[in-house]
PDB file of N, CA and C in Angstrom:
ATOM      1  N   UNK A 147     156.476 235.573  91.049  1.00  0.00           N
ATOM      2  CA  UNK A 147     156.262 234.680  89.925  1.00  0.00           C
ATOM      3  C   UNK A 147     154.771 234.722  89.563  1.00  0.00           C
ATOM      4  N   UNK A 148     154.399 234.573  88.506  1.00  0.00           N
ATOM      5  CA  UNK A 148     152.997 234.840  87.902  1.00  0.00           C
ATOM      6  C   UNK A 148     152.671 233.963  87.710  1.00  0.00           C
ATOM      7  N   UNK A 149     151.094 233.479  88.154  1.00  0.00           N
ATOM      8  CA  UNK A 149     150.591 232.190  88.843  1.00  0.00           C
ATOM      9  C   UNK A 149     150.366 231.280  87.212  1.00  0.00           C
ATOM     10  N   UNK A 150     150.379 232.026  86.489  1.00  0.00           N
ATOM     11  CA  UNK A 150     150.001 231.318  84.903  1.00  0.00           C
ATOM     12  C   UNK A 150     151.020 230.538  84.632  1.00  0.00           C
ATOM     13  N   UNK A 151     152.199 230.806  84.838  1.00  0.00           N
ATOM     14  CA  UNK A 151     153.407 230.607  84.575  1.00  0.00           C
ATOM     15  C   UNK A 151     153.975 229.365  85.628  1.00  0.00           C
ATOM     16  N   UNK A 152     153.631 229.120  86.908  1.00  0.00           N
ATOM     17  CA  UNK A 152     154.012 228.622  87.906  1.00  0.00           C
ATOM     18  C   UNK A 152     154.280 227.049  87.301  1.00  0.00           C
ATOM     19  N   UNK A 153     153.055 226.144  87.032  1.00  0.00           N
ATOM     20  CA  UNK A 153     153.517 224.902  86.603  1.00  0.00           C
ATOM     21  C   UNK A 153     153.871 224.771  85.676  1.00  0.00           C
ATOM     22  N   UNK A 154     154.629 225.418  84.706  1.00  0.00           N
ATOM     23  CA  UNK A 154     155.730 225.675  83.606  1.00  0.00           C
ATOM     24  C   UNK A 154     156.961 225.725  84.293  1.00  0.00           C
ATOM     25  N   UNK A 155     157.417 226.057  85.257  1.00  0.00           N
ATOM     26  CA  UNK A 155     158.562 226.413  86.074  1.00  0.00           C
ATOM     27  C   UNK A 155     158.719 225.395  86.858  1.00  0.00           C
ATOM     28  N   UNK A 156     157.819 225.177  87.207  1.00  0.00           N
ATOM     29  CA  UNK A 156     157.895 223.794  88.430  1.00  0.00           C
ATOM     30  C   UNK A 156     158.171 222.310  87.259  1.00  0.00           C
ATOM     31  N   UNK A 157     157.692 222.503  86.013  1.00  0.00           N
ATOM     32  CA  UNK A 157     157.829 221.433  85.755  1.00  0.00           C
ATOM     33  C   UNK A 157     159.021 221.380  84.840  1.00  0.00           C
ATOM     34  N   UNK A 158     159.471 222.536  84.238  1.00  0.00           N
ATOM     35  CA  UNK A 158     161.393 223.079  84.170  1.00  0.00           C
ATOM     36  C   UNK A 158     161.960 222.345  85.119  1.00  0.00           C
ATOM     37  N   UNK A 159     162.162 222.900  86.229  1.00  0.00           N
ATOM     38  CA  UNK A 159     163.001 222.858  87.786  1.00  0.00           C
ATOM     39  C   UNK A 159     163.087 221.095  88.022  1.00  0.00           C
ATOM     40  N   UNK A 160     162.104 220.700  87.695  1.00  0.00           N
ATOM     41  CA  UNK A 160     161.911 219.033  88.159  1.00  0.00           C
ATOM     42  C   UNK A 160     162.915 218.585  86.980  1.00  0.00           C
ATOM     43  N   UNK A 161     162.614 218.774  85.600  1.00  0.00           N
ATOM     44  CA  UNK A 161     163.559 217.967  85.052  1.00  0.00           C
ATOM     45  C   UNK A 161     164.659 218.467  84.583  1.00  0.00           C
ATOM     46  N   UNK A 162     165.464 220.039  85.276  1.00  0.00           N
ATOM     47  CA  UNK A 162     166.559 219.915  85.386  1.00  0.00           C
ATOM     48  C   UNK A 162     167.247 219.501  86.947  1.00  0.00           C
ATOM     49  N   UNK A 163     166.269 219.056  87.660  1.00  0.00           N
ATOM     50  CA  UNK A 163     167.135 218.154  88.853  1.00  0.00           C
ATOM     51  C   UNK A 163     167.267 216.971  88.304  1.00  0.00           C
ATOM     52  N   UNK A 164     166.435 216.010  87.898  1.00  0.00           N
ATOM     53  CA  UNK A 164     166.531 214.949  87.055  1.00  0.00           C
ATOM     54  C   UNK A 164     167.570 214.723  86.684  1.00  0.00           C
ATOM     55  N   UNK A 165     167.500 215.820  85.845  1.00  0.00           N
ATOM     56  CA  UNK A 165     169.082 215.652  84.652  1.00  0.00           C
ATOM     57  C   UNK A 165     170.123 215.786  85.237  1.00  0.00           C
ATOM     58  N   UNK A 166     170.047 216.519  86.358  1.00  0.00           N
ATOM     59  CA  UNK A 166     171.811 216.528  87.157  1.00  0.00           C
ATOM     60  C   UNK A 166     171.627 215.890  88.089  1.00  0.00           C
ATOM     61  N   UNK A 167     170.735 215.096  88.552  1.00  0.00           N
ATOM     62  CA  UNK A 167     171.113 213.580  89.457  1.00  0.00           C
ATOM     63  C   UNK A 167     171.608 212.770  88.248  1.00  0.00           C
ATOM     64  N   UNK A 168     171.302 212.760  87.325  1.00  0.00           N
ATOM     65  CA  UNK A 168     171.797 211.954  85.959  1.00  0.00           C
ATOM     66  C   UNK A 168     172.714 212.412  85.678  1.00  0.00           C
ATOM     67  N   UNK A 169     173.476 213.614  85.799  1.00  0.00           N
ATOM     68  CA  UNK A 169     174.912 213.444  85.169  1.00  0.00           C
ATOM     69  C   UNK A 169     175.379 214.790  85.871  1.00  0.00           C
ATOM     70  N   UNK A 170     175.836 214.367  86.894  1.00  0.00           N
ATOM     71  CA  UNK A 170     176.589 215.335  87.993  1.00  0.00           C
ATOM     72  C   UNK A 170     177.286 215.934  87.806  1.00  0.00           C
ATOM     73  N   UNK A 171     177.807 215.904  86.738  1.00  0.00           N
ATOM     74  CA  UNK A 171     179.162 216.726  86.310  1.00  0.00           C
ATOM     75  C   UNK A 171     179.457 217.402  85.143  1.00  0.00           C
ATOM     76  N   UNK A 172     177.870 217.165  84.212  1.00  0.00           N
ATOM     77  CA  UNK A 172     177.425 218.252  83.055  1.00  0.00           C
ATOM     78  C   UNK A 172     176.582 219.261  83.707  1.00  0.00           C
ATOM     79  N   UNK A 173     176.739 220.743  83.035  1.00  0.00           N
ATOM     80  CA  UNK A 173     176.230 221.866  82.986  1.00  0.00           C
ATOM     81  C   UNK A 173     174.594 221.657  82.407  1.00  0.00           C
ATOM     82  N   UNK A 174     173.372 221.917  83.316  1.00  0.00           N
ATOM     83  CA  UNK A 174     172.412 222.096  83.130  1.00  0.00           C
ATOM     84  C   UNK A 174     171.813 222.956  82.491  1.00  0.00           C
ATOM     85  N   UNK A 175     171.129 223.963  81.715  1.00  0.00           N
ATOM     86  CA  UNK A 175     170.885 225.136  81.573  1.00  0.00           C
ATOM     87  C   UNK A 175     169.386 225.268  81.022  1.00  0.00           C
ATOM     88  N   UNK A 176     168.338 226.045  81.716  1.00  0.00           N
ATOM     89  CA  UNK A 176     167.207 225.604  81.434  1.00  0.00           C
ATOM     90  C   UNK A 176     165.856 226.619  80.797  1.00  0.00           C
ATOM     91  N   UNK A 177     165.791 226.457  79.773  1.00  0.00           N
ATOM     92  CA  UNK A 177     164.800 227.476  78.923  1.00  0.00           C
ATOM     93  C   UNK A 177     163.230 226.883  79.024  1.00  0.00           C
ATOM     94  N   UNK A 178     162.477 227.772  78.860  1.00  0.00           N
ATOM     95  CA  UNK A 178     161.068 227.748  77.800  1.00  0.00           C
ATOM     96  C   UNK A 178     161.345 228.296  77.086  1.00  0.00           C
ATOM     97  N   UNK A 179     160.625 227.966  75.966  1.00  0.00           N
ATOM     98  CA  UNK A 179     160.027 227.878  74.573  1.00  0.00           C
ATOM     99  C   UNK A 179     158.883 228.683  74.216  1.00  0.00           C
ATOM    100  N   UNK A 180     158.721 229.846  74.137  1.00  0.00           N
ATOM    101  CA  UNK A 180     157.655 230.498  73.768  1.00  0.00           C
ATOM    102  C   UNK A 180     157.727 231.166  72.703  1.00  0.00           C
ATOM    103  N   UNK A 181     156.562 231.218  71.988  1.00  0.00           N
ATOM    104  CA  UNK A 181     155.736 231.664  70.794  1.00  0.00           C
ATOM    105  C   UNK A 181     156.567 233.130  70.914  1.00  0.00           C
ATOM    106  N   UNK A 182     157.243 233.928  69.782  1.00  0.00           N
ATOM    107  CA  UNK A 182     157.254 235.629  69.478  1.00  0.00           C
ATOM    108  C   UNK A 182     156.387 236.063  68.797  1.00  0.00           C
ATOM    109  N   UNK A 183     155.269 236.770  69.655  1.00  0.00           N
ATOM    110  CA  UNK A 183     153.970 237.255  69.036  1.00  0.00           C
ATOM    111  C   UNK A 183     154.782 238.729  68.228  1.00  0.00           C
ATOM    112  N   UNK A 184     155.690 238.681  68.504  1.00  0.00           N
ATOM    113  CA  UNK A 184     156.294 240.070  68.275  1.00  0.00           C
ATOM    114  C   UNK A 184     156.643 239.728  66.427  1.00  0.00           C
ATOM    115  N   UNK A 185     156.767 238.477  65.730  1.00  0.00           N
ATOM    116  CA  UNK A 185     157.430 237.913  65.142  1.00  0.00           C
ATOM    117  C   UNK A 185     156.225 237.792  63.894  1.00  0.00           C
ATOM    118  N   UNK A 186     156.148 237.879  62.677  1.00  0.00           N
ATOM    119  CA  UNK A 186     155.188 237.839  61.994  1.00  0.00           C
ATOM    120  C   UNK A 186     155.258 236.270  61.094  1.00  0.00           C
ATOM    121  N   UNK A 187     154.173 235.628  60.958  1.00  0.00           N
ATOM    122  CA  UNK A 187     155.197 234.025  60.158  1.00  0.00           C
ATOM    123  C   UNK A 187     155.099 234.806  58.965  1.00  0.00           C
ATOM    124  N   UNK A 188     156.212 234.030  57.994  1.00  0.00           N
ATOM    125  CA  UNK A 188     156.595 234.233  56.626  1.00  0.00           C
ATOM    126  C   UNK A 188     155.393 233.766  55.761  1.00  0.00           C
ATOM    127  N   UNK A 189     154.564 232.791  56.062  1.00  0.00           N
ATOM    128  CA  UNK A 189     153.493 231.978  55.094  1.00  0.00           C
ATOM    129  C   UNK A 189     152.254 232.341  55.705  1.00  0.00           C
ATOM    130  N   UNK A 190     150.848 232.371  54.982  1.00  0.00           N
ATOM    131  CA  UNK A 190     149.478 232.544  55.524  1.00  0.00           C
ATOM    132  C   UNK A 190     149.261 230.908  56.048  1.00  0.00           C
ATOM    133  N   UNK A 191     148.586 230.604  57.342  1.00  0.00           N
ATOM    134  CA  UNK A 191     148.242 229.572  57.273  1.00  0.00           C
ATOM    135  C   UNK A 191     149.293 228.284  57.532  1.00  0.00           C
ATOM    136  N   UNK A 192     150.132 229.073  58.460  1.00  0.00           N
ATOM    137  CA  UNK A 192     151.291 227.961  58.871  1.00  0.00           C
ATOM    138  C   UNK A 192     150.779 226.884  59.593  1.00  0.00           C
ATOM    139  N   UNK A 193     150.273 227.298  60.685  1.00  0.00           N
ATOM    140  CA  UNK A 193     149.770 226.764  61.636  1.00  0.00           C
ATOM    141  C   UNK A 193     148.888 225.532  61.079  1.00  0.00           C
ATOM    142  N   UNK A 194     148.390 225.673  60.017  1.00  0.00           N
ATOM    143  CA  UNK A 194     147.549 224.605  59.345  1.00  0.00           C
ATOM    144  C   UNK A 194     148.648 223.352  58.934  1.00  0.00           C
ATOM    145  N   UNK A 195     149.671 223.637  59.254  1.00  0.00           N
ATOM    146  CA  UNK A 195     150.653 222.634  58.586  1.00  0.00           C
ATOM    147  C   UNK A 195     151.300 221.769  59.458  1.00  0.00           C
ATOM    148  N   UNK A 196     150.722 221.985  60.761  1.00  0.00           N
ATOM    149  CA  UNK A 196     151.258 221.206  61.707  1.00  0.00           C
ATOM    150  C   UNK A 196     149.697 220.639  62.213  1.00  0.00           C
ATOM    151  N   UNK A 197     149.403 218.913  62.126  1.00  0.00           N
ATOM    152  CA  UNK A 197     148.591 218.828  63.051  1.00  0.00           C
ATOM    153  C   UNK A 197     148.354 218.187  64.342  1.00  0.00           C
ATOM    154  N   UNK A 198     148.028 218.303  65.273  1.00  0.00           N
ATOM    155  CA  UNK A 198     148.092 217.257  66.795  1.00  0.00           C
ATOM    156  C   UNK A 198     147.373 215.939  66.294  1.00  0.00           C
ATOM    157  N   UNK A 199     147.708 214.825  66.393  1.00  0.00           N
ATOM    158  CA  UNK A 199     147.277 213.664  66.461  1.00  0.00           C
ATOM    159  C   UNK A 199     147.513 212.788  67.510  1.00  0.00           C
ATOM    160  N   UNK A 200     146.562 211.801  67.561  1.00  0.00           N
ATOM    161  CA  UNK A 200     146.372 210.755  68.544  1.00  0.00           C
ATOM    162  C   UNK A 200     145.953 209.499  68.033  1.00  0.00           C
ATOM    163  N   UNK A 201     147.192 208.453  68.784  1.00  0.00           N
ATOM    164  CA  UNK A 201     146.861 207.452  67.963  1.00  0.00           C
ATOM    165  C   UNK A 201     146.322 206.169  69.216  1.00  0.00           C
ATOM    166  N   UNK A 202     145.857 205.377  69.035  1.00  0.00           N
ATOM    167  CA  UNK A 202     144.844 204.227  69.555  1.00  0.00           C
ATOM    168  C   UNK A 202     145.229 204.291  70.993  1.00  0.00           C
ATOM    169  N   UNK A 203     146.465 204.529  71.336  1.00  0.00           N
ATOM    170  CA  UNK A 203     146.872 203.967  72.845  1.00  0.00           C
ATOM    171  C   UNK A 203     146.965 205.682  73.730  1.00  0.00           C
ATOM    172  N   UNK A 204     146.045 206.728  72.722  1.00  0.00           N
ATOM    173  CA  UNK A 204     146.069 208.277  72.983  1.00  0.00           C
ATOM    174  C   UNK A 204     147.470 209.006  73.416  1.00  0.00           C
ATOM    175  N   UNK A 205     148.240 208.564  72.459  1.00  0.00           N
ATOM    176  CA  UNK A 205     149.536 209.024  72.664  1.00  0.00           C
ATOM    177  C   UNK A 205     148.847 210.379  71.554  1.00  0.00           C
ATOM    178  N   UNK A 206     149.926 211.400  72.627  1.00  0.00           N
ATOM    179  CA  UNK A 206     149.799 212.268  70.943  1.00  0.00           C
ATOM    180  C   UNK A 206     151.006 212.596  70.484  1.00  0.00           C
ATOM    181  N   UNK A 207     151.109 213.481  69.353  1.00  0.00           N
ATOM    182  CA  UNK A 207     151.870 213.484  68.358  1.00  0.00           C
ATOM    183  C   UNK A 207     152.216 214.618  67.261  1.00  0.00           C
ATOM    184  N   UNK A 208     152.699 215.262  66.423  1.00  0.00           N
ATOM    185  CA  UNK A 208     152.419 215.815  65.725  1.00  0.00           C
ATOM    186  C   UNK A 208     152.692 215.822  63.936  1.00  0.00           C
ATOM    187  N   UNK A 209     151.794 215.732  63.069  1.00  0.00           N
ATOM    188  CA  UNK A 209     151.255 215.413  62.050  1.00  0.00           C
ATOM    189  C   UNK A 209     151.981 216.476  61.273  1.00  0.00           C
ATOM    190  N   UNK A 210     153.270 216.230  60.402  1.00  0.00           N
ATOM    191  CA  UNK A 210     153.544 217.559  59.537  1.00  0.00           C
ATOM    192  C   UNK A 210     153.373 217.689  58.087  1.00  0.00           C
ATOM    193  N   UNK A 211     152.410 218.611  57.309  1.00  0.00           N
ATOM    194  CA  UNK A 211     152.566 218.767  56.248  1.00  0.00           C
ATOM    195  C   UNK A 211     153.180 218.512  55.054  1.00  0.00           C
ATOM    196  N   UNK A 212     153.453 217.792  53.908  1.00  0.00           N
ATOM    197  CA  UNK A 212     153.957 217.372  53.419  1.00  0.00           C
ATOM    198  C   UNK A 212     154.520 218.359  52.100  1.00  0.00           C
ATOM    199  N   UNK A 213     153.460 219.685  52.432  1.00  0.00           N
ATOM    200  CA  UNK A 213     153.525 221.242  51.649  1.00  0.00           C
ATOM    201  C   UNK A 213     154.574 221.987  52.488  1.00  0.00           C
ATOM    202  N   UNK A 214     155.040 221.614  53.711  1.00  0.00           N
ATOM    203  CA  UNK A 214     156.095 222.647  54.209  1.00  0.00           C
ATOM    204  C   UNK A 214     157.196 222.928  53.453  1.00  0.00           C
ATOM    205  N   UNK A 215     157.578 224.140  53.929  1.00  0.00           N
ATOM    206  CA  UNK A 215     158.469 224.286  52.714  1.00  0.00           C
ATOM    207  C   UNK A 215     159.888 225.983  53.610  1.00  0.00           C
ATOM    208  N   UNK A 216     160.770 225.494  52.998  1.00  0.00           N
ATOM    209  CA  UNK A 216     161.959 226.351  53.248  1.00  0.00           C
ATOM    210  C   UNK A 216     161.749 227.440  53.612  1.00  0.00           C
ATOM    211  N   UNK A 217     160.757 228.292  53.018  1.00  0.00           N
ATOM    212  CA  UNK A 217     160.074 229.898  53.298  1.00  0.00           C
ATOM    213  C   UNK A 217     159.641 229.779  54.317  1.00  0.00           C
ATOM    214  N   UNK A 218     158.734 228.881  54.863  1.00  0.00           N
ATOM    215  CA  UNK A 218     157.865 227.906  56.013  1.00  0.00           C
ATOM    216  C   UNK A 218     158.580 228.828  57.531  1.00  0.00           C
ATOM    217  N   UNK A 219     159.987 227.604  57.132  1.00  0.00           N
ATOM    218  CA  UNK A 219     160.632 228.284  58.490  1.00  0.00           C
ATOM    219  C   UNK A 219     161.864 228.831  58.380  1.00  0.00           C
ATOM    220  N   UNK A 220     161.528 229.693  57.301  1.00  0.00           N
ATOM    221  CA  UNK A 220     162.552 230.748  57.007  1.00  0.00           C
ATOM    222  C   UNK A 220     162.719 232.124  58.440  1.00  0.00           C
ATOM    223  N   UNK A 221     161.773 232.116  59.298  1.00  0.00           N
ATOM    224  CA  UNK A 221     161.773 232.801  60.040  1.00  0.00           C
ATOM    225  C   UNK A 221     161.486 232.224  61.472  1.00  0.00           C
ATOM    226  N   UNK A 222     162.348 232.767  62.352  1.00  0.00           N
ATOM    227  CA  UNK A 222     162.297 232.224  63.647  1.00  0.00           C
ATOM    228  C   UNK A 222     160.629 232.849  64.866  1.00  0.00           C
ATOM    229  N   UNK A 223     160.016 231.856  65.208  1.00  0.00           N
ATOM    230  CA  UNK A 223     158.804 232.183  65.552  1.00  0.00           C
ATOM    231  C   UNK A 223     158.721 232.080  66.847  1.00  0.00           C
ATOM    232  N   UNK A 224     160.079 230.864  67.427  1.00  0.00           N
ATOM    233  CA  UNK A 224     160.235 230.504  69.176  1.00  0.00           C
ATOM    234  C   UNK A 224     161.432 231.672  69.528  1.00  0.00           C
ATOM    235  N   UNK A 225     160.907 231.963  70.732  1.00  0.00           N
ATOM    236  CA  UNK A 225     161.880 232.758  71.492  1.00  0.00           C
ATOM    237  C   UNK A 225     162.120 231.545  72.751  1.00  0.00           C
ATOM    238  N   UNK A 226     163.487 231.523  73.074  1.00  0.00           N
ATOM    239  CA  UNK A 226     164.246 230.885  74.463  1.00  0.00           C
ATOM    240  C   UNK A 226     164.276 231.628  75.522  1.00  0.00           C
ATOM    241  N   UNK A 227     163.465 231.812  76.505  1.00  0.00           N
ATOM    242  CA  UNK A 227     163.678 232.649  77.714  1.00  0.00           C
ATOM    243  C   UNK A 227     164.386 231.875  78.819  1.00  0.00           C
ATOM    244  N   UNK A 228     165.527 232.308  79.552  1.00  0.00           N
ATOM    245  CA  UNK A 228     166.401 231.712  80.040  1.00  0.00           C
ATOM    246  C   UNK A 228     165.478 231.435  81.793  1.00  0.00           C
ATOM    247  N   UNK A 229     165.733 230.212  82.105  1.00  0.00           N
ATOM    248  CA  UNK A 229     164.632 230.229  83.709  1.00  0.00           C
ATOM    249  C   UNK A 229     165.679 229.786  84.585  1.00  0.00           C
ATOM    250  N   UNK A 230     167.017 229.586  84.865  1.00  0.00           N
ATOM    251  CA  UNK A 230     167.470 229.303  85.351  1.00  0.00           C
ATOM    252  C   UNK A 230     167.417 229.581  87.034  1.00  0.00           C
ATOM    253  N   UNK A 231     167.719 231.197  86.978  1.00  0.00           N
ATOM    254  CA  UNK A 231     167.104 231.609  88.220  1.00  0.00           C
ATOM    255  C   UNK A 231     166.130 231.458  88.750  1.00  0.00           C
ATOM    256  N   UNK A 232     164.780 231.176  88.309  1.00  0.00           N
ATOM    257  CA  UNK A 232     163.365 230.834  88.460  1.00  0.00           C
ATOM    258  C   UNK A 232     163.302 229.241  89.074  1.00  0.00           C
ATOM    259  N   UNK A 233     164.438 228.803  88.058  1.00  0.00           N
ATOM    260  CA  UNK A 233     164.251 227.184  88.791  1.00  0.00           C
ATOM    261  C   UNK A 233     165.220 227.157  90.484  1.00  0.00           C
ATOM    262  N   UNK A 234     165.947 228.365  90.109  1.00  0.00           N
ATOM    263  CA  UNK A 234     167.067 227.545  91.333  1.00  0.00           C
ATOM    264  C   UNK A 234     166.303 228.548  92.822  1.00  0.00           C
ATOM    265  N   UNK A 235     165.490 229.641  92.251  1.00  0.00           N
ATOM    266  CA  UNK A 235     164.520 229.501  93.443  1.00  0.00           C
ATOM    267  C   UNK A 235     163.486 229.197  93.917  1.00  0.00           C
ATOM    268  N   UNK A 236     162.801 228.181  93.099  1.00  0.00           N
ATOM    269  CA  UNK A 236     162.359 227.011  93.113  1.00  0.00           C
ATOM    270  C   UNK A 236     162.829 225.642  93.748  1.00  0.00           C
ATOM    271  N   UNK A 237     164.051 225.257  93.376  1.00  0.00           N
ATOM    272  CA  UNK A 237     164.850 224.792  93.866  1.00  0.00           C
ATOM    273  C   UNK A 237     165.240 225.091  95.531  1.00  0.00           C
ATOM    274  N   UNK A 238     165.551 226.267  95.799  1.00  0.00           N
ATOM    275  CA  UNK A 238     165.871 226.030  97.264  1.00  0.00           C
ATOM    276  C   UNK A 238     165.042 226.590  98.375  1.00  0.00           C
ATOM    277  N   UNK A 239     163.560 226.934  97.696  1.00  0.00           N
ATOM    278  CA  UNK A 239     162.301 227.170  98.820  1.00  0.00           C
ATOM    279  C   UNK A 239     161.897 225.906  99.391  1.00  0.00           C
ATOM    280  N   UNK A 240     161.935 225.913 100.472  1.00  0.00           N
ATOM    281  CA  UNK A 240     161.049 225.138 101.321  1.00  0.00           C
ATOM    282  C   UNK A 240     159.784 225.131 100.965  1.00  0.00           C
ATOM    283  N   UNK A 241     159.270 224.061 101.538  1.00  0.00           N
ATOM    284  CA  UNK A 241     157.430 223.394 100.481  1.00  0.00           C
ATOM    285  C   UNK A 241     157.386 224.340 101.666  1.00  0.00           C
ATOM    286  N   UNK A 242     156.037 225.322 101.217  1.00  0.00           N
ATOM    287  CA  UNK A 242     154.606 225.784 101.886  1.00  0.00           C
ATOM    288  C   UNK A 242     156.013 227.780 102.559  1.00  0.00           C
ATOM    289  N   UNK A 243     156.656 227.313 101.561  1.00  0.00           N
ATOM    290  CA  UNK A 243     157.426 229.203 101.728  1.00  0.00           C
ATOM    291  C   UNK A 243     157.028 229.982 100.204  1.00  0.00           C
ATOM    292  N   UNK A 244     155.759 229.998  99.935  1.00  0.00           N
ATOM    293  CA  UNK A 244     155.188 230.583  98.722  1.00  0.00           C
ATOM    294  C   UNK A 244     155.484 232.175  99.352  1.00  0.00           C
TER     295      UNK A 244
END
């Protein structure tokens, strides 16, 4: 496992145990969400259309454009990489069996 990646996985794995101490008898199934650099956006300047905000109690948030538009996200930009296996051997290592 690639150390960049590690507390992305660990923090997958935690809240699909969560979720199936919460409901024992639904199917879990557990992705990241990453950017397809492979993927070109449809608009110049997308990224300008989303902004991070924070409000008094430093919650954050995100701020969307009121110019977005259908072309916007006419094209798919997230890829789903499946971690299932990643979590479930995560899942059944013993602490300090790195």
């Amino acid at each position: 496992m690639l150390a960049k990646w590690k507390p992305y996985l660990f923090d997958v794995a935690f809240q699909r145990y969560v979720v199936r101490l919460a409901f024992p008898d639904l199917t879990a199934t557990s992705y990241l969400l990453l950017t397809d650099k492979t993927t070109a956006a449809p608009t110049e300047g997308l990224n300008q259309k989303f902004k991070i905000t924070i409000d008094d109690k430093k919650r954050k948030g995100v701020s969307v454009s009121s110019s977005l538009s259908d072309e916007d996200l006419s094209v798919k930009l997230i890829r789903r990489i499946p971690v299932d296996i990643e979590c479930d051997l995560i899942c059944n290592t013993k602490v300090g069996d790195d």
